[in-house]
CSV table of C-alpha atoms in Angstrom, one decimal:
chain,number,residue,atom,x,y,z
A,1,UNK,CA,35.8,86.5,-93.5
A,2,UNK,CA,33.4,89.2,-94.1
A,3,UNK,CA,34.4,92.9,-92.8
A,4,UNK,CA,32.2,94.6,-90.8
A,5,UNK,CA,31.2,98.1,-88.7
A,6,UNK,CA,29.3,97.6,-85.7
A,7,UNK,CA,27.6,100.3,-83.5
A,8,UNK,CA,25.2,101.0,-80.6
A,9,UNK,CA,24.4,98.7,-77.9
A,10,UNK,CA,21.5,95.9,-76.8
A,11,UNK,CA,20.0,93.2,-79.0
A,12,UNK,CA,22.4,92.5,-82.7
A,13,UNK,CA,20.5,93.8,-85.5
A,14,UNK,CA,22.4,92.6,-89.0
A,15,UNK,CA,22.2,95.1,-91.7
A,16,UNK,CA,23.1,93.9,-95.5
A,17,UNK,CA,23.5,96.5,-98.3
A,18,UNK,CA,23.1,96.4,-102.1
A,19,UNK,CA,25.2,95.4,-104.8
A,20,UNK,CA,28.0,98.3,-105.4
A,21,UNK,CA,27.5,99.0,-102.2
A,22,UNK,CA,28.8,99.0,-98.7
A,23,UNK,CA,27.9,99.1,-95.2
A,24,UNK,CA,28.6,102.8,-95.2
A,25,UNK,CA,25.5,102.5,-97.1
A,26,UNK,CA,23.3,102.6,-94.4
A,27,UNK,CA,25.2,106.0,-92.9
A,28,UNK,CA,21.2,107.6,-93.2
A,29,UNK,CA,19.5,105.0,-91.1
A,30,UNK,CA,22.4,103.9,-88.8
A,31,UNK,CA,22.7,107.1,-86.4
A,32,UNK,CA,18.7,106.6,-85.4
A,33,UNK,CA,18.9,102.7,-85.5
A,34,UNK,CA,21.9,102.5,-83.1
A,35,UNK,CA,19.7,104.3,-80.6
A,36,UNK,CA,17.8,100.9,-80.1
A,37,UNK,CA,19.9,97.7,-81.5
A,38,UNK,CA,23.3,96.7,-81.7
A,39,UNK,CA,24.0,96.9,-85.3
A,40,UNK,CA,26.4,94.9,-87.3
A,41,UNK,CA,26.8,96.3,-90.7
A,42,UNK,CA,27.7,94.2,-93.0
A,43,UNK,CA,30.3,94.3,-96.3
A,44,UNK,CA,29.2,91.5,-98.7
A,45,UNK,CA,32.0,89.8,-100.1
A,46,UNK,CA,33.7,91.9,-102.8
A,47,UNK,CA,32.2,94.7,-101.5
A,48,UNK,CA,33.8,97.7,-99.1
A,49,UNK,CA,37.0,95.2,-98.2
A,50,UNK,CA,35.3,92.2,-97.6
A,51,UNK,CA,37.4,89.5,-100.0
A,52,UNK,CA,35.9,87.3,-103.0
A,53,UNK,CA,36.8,84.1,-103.5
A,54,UNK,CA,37.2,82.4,-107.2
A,55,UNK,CA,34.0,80.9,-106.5
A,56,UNK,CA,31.7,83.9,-104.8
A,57,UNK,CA,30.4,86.2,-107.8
A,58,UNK,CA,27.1,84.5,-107.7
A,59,UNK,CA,24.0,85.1,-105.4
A,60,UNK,CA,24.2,81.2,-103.7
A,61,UNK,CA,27.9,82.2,-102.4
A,62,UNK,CA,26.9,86.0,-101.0
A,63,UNK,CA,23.8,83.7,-98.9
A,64,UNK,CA,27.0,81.5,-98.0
A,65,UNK,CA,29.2,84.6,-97.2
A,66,UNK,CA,26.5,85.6,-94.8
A,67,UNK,CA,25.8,82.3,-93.1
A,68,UNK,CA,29.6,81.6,-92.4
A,69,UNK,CA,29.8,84.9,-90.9
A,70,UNK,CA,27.1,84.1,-88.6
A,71,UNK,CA,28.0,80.7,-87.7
A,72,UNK,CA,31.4,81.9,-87.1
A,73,UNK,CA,30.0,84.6,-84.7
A,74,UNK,CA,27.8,82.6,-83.3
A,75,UNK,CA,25.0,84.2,-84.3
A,76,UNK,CA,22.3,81.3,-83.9
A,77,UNK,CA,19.2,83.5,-84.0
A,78,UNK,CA,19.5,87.3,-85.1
A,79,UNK,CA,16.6,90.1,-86.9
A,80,UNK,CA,18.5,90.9,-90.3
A,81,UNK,CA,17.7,93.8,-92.5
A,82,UNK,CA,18.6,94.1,-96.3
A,83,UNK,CA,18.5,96.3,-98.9
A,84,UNK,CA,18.3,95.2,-102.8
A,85,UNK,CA,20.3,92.9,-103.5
A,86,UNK,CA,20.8,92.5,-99.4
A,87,UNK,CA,17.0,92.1,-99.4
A,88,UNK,CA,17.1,89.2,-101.2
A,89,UNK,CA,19.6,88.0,-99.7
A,90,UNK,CA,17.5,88.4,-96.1
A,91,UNK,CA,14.4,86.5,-98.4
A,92,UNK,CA,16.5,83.7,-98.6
A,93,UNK,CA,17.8,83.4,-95.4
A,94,UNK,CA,13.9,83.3,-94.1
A,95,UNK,CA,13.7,80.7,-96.4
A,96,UNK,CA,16.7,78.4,-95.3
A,97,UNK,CA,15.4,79.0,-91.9
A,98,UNK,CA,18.6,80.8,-90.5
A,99,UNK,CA,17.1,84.3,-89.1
A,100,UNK,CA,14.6,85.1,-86.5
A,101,UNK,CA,12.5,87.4,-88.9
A,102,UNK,CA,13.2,89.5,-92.2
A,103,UNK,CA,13.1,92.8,-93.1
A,104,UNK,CA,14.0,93.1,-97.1
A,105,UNK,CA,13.9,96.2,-99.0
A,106,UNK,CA,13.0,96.4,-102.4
A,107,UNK,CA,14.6,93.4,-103.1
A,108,UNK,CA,16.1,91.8,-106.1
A,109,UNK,CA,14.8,88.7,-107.2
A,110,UNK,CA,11.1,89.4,-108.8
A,111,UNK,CA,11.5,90.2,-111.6
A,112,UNK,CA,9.7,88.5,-114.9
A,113,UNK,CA,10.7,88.1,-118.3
A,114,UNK,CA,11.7,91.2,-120.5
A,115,UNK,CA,12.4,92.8,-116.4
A,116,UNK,CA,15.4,90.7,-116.4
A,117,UNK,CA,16.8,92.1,-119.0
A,118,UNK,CA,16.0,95.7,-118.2
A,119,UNK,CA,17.8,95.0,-114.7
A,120,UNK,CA,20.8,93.2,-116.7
A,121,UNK,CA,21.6,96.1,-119.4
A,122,UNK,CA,20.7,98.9,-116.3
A,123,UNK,CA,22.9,97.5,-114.0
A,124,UNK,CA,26.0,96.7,-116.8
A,125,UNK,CA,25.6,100.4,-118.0
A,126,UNK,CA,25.5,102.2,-115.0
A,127,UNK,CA,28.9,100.2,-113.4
A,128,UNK,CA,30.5,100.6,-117.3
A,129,UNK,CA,29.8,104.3,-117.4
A,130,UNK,CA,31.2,104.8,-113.2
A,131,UNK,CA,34.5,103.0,-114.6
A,132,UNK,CA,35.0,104.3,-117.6
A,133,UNK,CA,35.2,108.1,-116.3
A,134,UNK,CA,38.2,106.8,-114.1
A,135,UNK,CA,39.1,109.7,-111.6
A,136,UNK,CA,36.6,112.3,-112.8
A,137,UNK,CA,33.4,109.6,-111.8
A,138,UNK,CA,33.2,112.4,-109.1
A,139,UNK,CA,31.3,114.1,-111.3
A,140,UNK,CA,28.1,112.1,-110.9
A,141,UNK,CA,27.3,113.3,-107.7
A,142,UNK,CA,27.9,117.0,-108.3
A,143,UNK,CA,24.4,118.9,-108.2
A,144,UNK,CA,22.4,119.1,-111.3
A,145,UNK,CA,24.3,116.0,-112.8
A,146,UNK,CA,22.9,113.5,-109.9
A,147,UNK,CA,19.7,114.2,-110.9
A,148,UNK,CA,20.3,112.2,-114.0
A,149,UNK,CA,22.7,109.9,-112.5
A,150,UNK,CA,21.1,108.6,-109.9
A,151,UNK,CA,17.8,108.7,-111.1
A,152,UNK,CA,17.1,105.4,-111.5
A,153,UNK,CA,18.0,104.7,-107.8
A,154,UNK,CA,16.9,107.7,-105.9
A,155,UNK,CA,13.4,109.5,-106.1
A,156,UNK,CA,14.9,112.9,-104.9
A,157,UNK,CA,18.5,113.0,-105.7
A,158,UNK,CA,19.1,116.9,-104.9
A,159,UNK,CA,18.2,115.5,-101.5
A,160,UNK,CA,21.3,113.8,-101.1
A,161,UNK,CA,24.6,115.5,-100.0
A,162,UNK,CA,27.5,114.8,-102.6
A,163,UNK,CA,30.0,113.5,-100.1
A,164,UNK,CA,27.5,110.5,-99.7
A,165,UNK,CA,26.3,110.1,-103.4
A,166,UNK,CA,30.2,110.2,-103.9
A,167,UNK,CA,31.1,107.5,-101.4
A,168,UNK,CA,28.0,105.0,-102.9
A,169,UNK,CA,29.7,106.1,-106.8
A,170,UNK,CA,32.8,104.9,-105.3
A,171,UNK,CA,31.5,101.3,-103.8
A,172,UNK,CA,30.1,100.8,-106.5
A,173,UNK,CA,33.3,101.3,-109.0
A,174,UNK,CA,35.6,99.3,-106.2
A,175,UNK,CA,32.9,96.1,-106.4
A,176,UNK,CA,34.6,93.1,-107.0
A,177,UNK,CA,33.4,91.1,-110.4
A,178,UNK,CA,30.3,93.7,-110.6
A,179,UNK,CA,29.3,91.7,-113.9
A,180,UNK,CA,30.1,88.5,-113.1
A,181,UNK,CA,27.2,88.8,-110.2
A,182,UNK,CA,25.2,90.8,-112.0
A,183,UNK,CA,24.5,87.6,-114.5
A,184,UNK,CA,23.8,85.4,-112.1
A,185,UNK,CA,21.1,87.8,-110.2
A,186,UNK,CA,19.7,88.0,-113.9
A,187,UNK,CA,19.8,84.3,-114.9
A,188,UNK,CA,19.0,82.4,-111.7
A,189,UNK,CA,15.4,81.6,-110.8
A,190,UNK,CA,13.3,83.8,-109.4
A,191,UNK,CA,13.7,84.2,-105.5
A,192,UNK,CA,11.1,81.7,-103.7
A,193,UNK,CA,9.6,81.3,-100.6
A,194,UNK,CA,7.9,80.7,-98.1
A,195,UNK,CA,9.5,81.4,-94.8
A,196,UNK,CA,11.0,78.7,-92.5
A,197,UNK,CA,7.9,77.9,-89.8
A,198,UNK,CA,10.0,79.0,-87.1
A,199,UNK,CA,10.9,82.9,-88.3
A,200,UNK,CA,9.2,84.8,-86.3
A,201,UNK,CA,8.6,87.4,-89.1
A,202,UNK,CA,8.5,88.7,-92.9
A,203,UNK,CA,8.2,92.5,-94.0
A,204,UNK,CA,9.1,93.8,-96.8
A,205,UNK,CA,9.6,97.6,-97.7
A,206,UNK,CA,9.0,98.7,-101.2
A,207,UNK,CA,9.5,102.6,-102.6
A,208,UNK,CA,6.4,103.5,-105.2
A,209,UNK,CA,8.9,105.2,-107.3
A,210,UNK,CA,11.3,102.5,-108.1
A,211,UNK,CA,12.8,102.4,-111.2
A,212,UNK,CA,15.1,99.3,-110.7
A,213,UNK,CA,12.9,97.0,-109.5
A,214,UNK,CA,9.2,98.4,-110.5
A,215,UNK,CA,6.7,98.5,-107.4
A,216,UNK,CA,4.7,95.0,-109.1
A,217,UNK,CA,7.7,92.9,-108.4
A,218,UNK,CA,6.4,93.8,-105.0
A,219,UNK,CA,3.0,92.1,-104.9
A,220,UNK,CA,5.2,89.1,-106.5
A,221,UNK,CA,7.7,88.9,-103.0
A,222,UNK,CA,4.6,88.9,-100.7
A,223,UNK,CA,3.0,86.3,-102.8
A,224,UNK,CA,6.2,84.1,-102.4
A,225,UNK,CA,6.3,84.7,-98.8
A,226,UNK,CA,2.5,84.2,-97.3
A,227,UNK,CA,1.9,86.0,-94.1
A,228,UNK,CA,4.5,89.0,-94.7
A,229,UNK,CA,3.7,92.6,-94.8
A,230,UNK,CA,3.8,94.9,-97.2
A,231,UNK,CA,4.5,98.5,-96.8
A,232,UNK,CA,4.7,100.9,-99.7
A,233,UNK,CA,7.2,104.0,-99.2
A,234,UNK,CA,5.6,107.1,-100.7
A,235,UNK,CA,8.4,109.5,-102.8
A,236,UNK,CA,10.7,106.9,-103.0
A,237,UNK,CA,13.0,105.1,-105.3
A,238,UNK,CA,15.1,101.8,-104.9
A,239,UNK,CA,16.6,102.7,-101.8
A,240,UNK,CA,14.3,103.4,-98.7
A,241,UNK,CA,17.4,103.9,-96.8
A,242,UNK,CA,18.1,107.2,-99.4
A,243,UNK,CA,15.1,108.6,-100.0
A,244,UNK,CA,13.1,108.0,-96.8
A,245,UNK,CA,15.6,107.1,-94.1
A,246,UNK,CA,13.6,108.4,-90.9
A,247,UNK,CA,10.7,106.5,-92.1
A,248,UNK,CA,12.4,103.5,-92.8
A,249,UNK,CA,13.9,103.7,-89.4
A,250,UNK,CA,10.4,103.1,-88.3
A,251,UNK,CA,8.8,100.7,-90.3
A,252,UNK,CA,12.2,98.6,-89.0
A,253,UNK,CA,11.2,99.5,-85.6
A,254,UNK,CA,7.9,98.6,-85.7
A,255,UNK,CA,8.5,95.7,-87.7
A,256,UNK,CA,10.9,94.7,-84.6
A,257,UNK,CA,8.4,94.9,-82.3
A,258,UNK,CA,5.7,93.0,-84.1
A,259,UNK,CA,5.3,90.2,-81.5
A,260,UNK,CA,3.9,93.0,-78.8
A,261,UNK,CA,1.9,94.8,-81.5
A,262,UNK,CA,-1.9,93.9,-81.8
A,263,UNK,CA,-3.6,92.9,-84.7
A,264,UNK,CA,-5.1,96.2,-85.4
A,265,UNK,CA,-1.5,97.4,-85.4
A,266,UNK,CA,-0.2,94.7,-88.0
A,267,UNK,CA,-2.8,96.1,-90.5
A,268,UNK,CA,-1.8,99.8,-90.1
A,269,UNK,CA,2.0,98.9,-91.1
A,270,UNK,CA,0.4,97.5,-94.0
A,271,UNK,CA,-0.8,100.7,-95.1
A,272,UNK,CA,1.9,103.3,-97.2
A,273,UNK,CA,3.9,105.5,-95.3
């Protein structure tokens, strides 16, 4: 069974992190977001103590992960949010029909010929260089050397504090067959759409400066999922929840409350922020 952190009260709001990551990932957006939802913050498995079984190092058995922990909880009908690789993960879930809306940041998943292999030798580099300093990986996230780092992932790395670049260089060195999932992301079919009829919502959060997944894969994931929104994160990198975490605490929120919001208000959340 998948590990978890829950805080804050009211309506369950599922947050799902990255690969390398953790659900101490979201430590920038959860004090703000806890103000208005219930959240239940996620460890994928092989990820922050959440186990992997034999079988689980391939994108199909994360979506399985996540759906047996829901069904378990009895968690028929939920708003999930999810970053990356949790993104896609979130994509698919709209697709299977097993979320009331979708919220998917940068996600994995778009990417089209020679970008696969960009993502495969990027990811396979960065989790070969965190291992191979051992003890002294620390050093990433000292000032000066983030900036170079972390590049890749965050616009504005000096904005970061070191304990927290620290604790994602950690997650990331602790993930459980790193490589064996990162093929899979990089060999499957791309992620497809649409939604289920019945989900109540698509949005999909995209930083203009991300070097991961470039911004064009973006225009690709609200192709595949008609009807969703699109809003571009201005200064940003891969991760929103990083480099803009008080605005993608609102573009969640509004996203939340689309149901009440008026057309005119759709169209301005379509518009970068």
């Amino acid at each position: 069974m998948l590990t978890f952190e829950e805080n804050g009260h009211g309506e369950p709001l599922v947050l799902l992190h990255g690969l390398g990551g953790s659900a101490r990932s979201w430590d920038l957006v959860v004090p703000e977001l806890q103000k208005h939802r219930r959240l239940i913050v996620l460890n994928l498995p092989g990820h922050g103590g959440s186990p992997l079984t034999p079988d689980a190092a391939t994108f199909d058995a994360m979506v399985a992960g996540v759906e047996a922990f829901l069904e378990t909880r009895g968690i028929t009908s939920v708003d999930v949010v999810g970053s990356s690789l949790g993104g896609r993960i979130v994509l698919e879930l709209a697709r299977r029909g097993r979320v009331r809306s979708a919220i998917a940041l940068d996600p994995g998943g778009f990417w089209h010929g020679w970008e696969r292999h960009y993502v495969f030798a990027s990811l396979m580099g960065t989790i070969k260089l965190v291992r191979a300093l051992g003890n002294q990986r620390k050093i990433l996230a000292k000032p000066g050397i983030r900036s170079v780092s972390i590049r890749q992932l965050s616009h504005k790395p000096s904005a970061l504090s070191q304990p927290f670049v620290e604790q994602e260089i950690k997650s990331c060195a602790a993930a459980s067959d790193f490589e064996a999932i990162v093929r899979d992301l990089t060999s499957i079919t791309a992620q497809v759409g649409p939604a289920a009829s019945h989900v109540r919502s698509v949005a999909i959060g995209w930083g203009r400066q991300d070097k991961l997944c470039f911004p064009g894969q973006a225009i690709r994931a609200q192709t595949a999922f008609p009807g969703s929104i699109l809003r571009w994160f201005d200064a940003c990198g891969h991760f929103p929840i990083w480099d803009q975490p008080s605005l993608t605490v609102q573009f969640i929120l509004q996203c939340l409350d689309l149901e009440r919001n008026s057309d005119e208000q759709r169209a301005s959340m379509q518009q970068g922020i």
